[in-house]
CSV table of C-alpha atoms and ligand atoms in Angstrom, one decimal:
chain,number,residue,atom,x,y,z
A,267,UNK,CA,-58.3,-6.4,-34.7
A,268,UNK,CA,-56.9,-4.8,-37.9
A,269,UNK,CA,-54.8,-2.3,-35.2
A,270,UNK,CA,-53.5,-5.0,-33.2
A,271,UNK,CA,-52.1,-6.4,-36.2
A,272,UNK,CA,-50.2,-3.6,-37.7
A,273,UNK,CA,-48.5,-2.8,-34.2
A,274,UNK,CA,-47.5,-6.3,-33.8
A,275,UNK,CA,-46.4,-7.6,-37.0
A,276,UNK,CA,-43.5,-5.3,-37.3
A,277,UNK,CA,-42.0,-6.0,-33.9
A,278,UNK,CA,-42.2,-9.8,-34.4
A,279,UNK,CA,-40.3,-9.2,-38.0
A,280,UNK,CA,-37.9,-7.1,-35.9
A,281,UNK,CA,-37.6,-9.6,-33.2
A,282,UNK,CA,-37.0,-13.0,-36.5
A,283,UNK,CA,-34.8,-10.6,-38.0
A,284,UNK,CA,-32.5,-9.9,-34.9
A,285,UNK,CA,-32.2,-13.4,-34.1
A,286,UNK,CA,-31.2,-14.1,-37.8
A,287,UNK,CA,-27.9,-13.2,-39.7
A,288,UNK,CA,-28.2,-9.9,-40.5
A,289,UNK,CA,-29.6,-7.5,-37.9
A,290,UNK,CA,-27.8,-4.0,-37.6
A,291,UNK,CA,-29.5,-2.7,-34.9
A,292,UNK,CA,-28.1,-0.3,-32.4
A,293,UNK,CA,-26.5,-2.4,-30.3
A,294,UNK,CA,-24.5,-3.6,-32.8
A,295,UNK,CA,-23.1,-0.7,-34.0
A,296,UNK,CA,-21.6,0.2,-30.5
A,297,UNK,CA,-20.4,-2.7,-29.7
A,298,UNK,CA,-18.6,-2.6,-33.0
A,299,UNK,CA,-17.3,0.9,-31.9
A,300,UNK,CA,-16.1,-0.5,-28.7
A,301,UNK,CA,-13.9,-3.5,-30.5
A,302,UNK,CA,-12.4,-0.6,-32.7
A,303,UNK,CA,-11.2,1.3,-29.7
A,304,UNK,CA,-9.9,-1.8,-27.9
A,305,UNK,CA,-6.0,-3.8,-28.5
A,306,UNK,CA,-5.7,-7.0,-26.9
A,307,UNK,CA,-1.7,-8.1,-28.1
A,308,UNK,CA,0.9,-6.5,-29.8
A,309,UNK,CA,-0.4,-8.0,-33.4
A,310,UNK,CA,-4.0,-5.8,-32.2
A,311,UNK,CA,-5.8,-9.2,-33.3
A,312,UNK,CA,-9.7,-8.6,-31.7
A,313,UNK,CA,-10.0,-12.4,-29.9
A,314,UNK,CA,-13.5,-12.9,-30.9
A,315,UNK,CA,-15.5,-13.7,-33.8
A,316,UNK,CA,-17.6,-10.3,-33.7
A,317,UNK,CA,-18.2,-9.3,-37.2
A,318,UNK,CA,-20.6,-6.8,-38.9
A,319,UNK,CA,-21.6,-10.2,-41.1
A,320,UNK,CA,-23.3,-12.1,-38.4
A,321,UNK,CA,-26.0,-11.2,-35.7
A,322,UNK,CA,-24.8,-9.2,-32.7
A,323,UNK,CA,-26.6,-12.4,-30.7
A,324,UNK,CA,-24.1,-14.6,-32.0
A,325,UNK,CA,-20.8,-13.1,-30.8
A,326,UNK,CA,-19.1,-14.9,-28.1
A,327,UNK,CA,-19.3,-13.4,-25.1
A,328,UNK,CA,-22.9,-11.8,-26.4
A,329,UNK,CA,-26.6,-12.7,-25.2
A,330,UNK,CA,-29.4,-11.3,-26.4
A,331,UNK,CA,-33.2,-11.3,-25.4
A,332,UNK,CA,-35.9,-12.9,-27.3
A,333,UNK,CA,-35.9,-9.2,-29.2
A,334,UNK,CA,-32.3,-9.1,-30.2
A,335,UNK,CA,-31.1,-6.2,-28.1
A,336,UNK,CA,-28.4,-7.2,-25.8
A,337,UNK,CA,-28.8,-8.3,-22.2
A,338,UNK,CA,-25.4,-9.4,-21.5
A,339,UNK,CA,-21.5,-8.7,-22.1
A,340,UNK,CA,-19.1,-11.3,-20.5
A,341,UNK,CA,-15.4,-10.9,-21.4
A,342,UNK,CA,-13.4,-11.3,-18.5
A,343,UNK,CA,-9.4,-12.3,-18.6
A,344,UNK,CA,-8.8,-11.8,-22.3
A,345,UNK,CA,-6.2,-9.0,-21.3
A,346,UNK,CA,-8.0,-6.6,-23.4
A,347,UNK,CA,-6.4,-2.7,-23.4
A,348,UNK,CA,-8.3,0.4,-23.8
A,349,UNK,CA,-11.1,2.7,-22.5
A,350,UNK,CA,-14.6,2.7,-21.7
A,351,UNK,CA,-16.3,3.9,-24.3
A,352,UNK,CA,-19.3,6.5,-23.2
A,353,UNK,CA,-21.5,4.9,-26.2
A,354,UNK,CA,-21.8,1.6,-23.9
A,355,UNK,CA,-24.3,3.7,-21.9
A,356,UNK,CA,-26.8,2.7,-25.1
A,357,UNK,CA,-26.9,-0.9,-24.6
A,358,UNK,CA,-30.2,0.0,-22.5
A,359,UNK,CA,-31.2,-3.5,-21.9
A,360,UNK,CA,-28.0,-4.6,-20.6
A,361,UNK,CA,-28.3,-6.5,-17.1
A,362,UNK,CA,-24.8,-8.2,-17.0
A,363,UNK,CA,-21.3,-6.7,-17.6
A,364,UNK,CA,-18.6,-8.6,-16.8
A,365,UNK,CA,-15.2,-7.2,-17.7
A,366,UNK,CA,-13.1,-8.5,-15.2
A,367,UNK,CA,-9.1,-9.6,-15.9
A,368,UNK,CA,-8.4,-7.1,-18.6
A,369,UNK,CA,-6.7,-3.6,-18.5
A,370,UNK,CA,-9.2,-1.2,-19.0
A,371,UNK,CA,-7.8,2.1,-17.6
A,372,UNK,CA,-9.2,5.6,-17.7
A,373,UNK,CA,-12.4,6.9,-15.4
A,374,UNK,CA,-15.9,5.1,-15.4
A,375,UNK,CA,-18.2,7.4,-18.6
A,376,UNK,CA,-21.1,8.9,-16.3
A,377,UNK,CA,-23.2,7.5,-19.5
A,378,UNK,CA,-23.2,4.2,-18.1
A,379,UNK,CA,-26.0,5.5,-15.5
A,380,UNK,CA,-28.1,5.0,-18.8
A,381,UNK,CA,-27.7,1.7,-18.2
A,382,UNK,CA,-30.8,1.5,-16.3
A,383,UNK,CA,-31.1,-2.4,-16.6
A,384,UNK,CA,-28.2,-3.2,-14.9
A,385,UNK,CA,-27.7,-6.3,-12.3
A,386,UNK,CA,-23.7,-7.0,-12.3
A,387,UNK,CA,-21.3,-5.2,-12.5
A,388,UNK,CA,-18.0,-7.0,-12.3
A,389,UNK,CA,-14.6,-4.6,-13.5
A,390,UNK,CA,-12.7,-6.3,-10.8
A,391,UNK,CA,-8.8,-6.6,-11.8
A,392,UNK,CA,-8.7,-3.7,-14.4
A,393,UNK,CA,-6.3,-0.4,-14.0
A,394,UNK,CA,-9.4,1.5,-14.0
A,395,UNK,CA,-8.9,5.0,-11.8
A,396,UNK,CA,-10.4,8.7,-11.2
A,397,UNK,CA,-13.2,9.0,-7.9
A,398,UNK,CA,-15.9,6.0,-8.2
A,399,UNK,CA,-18.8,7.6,-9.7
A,400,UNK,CA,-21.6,8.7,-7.2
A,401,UNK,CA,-24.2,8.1,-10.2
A,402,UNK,CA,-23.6,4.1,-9.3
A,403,UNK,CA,-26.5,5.2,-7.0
A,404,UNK,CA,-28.8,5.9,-10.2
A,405,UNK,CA,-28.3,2.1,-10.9
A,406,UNK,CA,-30.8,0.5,-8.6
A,407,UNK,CA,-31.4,-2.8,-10.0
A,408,UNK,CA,-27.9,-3.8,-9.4
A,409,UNK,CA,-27.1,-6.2,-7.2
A,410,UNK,CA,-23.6,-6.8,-7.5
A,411,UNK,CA,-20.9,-4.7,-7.7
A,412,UNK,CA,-17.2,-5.3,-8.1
A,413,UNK,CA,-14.0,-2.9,-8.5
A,414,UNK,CA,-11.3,-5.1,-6.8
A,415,UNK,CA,-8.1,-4.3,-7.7
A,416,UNK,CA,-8.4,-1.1,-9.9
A,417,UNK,CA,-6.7,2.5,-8.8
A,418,UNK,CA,-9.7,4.5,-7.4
A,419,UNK,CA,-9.0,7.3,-5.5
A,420,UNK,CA,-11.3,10.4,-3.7
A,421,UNK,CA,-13.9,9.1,-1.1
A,422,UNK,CA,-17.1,6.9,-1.5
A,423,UNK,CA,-19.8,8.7,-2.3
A,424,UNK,CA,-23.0,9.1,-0.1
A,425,UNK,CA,-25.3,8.5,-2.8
A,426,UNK,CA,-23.4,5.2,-3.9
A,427,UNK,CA,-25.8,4.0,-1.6
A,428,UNK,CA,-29.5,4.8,-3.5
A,429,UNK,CA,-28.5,1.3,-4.7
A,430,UNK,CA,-31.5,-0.5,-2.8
A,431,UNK,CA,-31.0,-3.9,-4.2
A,432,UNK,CA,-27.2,-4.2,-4.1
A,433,UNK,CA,-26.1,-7.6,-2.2
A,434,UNK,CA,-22.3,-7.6,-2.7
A,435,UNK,CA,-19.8,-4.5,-2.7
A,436,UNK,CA,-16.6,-4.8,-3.4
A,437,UNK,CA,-14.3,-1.9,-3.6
A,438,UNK,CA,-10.9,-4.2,-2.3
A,439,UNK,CA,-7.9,-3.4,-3.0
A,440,UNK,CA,-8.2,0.3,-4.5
A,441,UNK,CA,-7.2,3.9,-3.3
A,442,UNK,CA,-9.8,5.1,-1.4
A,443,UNK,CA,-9.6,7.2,1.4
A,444,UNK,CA,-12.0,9.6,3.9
A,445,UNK,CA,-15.0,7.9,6.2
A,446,UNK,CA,-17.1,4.9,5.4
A,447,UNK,CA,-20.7,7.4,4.9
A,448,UNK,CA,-23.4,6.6,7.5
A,449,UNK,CA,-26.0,5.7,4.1
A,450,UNK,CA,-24.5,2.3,4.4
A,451,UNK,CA,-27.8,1.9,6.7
A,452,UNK,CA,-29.7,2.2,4.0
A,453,UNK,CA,-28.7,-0.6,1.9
A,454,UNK,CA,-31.5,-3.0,2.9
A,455,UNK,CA,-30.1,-6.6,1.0
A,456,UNK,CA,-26.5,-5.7,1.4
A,457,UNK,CA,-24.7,-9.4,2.4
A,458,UNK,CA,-21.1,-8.9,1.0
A,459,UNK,CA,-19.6,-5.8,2.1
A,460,UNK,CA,-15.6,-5.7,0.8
A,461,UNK,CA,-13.2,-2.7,1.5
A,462,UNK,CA,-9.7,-4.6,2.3
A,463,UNK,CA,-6.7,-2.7,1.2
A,464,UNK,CA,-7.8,1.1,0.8
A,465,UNK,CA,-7.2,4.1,2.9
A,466,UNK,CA,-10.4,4.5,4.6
A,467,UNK,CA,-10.3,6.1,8.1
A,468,UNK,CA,-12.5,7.2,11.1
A,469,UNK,CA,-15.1,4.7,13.3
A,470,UNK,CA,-17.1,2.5,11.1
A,471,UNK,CA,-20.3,4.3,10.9
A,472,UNK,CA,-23.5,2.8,13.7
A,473,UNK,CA,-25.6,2.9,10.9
A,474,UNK,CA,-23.9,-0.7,9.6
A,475,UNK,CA,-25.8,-2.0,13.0
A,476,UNK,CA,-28.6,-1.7,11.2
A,477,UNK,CA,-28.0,-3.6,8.3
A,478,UNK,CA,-29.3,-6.8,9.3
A,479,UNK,CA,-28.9,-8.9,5.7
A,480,UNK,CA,-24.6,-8.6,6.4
A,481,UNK,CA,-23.2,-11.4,6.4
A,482,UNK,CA,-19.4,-10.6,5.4
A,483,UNK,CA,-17.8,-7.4,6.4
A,484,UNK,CA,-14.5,-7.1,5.5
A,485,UNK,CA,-12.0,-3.6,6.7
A,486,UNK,CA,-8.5,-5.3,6.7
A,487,UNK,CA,-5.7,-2.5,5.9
A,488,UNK,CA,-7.4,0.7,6.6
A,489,UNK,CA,-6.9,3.0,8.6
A,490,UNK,CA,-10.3,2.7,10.3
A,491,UNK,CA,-10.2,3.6,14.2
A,492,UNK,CA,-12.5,3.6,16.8
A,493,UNK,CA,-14.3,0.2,18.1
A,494,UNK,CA,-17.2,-2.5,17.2
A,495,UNK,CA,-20.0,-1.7,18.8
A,496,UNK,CA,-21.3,-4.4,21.0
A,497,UNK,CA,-24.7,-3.6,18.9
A,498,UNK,CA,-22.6,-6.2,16.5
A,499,UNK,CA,-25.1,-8.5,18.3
A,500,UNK,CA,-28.1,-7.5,16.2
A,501,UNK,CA,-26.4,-8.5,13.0
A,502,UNK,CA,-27.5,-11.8,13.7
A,503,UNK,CA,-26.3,-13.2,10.0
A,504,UNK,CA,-23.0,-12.1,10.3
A,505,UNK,CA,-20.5,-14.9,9.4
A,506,UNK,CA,-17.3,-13.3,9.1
A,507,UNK,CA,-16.2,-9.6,10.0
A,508,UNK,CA,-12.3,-8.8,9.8
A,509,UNK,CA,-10.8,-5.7,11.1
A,510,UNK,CA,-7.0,-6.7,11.5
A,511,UNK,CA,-4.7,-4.2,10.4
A,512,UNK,CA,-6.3,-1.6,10.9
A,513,UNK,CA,-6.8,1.0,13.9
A,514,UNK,CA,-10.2,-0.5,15.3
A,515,UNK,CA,-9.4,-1.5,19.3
A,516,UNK,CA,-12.1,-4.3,19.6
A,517,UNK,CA,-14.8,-4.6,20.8
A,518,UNK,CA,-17.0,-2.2,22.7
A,519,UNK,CA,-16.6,-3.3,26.7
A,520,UNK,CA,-20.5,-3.6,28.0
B,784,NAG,C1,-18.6,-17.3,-32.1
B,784,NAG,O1,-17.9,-18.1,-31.2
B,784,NAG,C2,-18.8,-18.7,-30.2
B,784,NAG,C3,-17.9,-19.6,-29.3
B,784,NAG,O2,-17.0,-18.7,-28.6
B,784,NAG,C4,-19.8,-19.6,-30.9
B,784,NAG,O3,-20.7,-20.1,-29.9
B,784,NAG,C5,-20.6,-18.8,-31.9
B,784,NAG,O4,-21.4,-19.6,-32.6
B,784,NAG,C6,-19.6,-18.1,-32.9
B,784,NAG,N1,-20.4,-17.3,-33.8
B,784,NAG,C7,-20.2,-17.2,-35.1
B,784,NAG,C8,-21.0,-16.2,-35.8
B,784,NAG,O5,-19.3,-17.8,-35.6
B,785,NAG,C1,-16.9,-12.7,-14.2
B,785,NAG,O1,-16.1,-13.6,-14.9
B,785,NAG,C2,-15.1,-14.3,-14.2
B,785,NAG,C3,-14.3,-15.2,-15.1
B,785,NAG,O2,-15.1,-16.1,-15.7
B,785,NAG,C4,-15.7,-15.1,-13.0
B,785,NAG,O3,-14.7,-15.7,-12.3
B,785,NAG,C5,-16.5,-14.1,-12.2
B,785,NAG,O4,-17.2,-14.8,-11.1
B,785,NAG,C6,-17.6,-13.4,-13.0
B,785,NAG,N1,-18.2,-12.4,-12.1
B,785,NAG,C7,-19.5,-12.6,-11.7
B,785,NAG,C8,-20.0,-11.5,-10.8
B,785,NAG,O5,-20.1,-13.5,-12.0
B,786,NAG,C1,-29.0,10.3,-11.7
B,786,NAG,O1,-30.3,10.5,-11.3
B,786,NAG,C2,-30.6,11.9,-10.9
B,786,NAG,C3,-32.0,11.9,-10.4
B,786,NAG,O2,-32.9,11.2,-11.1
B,786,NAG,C4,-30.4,12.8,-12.2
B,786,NAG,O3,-30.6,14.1,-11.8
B,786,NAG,C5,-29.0,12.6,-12.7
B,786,NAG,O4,-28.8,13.3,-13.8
B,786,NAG,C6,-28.6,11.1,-12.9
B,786,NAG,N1,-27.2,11.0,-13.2
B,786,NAG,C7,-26.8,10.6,-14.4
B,786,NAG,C8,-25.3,10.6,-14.5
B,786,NAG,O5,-27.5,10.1,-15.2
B,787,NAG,C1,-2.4,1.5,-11.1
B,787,NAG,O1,-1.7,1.4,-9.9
B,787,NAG,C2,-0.6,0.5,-10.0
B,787,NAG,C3,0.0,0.3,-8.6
B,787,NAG,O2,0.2,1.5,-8.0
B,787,NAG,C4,0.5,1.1,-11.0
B,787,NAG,O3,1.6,0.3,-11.1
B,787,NAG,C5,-0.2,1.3,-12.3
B,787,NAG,O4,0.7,2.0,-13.2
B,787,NAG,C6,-1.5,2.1,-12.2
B,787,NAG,N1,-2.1,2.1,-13.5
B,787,NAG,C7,-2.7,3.2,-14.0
B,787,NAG,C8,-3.3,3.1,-15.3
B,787,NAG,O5,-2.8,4.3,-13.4
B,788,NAG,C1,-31.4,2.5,12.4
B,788,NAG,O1,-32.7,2.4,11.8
B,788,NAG,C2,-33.7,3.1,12.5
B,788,NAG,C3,-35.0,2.8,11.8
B,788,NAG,O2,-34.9,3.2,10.4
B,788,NAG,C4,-33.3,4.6,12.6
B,788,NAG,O3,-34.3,5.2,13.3
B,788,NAG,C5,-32.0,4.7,13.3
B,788,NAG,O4,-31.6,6.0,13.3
B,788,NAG,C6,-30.9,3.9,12.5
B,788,NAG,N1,-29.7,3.9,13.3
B,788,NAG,C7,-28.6,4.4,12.9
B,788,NAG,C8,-27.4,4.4,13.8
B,788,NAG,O5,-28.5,4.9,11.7
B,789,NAG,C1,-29.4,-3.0,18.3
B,789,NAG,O1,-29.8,-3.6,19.5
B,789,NAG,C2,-29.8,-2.8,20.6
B,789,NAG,C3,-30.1,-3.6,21.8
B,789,NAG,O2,-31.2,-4.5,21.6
B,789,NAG,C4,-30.8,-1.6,20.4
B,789,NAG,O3,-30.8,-0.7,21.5
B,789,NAG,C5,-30.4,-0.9,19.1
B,789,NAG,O4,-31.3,0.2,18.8
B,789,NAG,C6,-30.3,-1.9,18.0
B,789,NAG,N1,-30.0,-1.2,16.7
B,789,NAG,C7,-28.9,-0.7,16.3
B,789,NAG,C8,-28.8,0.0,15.0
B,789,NAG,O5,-27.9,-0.7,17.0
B,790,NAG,C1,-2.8,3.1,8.0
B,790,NAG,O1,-2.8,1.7,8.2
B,790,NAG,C2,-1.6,1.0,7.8
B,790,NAG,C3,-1.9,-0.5,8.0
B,790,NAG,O2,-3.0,-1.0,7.3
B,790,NAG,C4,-0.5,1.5,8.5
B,790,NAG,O3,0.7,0.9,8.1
B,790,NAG,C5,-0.4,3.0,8.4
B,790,NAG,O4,0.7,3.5,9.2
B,790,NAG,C6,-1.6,3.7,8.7
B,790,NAG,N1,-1.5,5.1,8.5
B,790,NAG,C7,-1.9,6.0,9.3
B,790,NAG,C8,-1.8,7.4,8.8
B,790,NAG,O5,-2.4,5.8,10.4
């Protein structure tokens, strides 16, 4: 009795403490580091009421669990400028980042694959370039993953695809080039698959026959070649596939 208290009255003080004015945990000290590497207008005025003198939790664009950490990050279009800081890797709990609509440029920090939590991922209209990051397999909670409309370049990784419980990918309008890799098969949930407007060559890998959850497929301007396999016929939730503008003949004769 007497052990069970002492372990659990300092976590609930932590926990009333966080979700009060003045908790400086962790979290809060990165994302403070994060605002001070980030302009968003000429006058370098930070948009948001973040301040070291309130909670973390009460931050716009900030939510927090029932212990204070941080569990989500939304600030899409508020044309911020800067770079990814390496420290956002130690917001462990973190499950959704949205950072869509701004201009963060510079290559992904490989220290976000400590961001182990991690369910979307949206960095979808940013000027964000280098090769996309093959630890993005390391993250296997996530579910949905966007880079439309950054400058990636290189080839897509084979081990992008350890991400078992992804449902959308969407790496649209970028730079990529070299073969779609045959671990596509192995994305068991995948629904929304995305790659319009890249550089990506050779026959669509069979392995994507196998992927029975697609339901959008999407290769418009590529340079993909080869044909559809008539095996498209076991994709039996497939709503819309496009392939126009790019070198795919058709469809496989019987
Ligand atoms: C910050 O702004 C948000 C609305 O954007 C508001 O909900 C929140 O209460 C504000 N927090 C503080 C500490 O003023
Ligand atoms: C990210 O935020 C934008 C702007 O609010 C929204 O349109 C978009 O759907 C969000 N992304 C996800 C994956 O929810
Ligand atoms: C990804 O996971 C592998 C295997 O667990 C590990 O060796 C590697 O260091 C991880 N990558 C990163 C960037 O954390
Ligand atoms: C991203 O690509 C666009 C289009 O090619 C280019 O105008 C822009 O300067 C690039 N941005 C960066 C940061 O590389
Ligand atoms: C499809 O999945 C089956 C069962 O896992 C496997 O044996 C087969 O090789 C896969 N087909 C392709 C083209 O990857
Ligand atoms: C698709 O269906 C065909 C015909 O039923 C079958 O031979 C094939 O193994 C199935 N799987 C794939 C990945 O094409
Ligand atoms: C790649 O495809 C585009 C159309 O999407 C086409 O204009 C271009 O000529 C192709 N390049 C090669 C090398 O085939």
């Amino acid at each position: 009795m007497a052990n069970t208290l002492s372990f659990s009255v300092p976590i609930l003080l932590t926990a009333l403490l966080c979700m009060t004015v003045t908790c400086f945990n962790e979290d809060q000290s990165v994302l403070l580091q994060f605002k001070a590497h980030i302009t968003s207008n000429p006058l370098n005025v930070w948009p948001y009421n973040w301040s070291s003198a309130t909670s973390v939790c009460h931050w716009t664009g900030i939510s927090c669990g029932i212990n204070g950490r941080v569990t989500a990050l939304n600030l899409p279009n508020m044309n911020l400028y800067g770079t990814i800081l390496p420290s956002l890797g130690k917001l462990s709990l973190l499950s959704v980042l949205n950072m869509s609509g701004n201009s963060f440029h510079g290559h992904l920090p490989s220290e976000l694959a400590n961001l182990q939590r991690l369910e979307l991922m949206d960095l979808s209209h940013n000027e964000l370039s280098g090769g996309i990051p093959p630890w993005f397999g390391n993250l296997t909670k996530l579910q949905y993953l966007s880079l439309y409309g950054n400058n990636f370049t290189g080839s897509i990784s084979p081990y992008l695809f350890s991400m078992i419980n992804l449902e959308t990918m969407d790496f649209s309008h970028n730079f990529l080039q070299g073969s779609l890799p045959h671990e596509i098969g192995n994305l068991p949930k995948l629904k929304i698959l995305r790659l319009r407007y890249n550089k990506l060559s050779n026959p669509i890998p069979a392995a994507i026959y196998n992927v029975s959850s697609l339901e959008v497929a999407d290769f418009m301007f590529n340079n993909f070649s080869g044909s559809i396999s008539r095996n498209i016929g076991n994709l039996t939730k497939l709503r819309e596939i496009y392939v126009a503008h790019t070198d795919i003949g058709g469809i496989e004769a019987c």
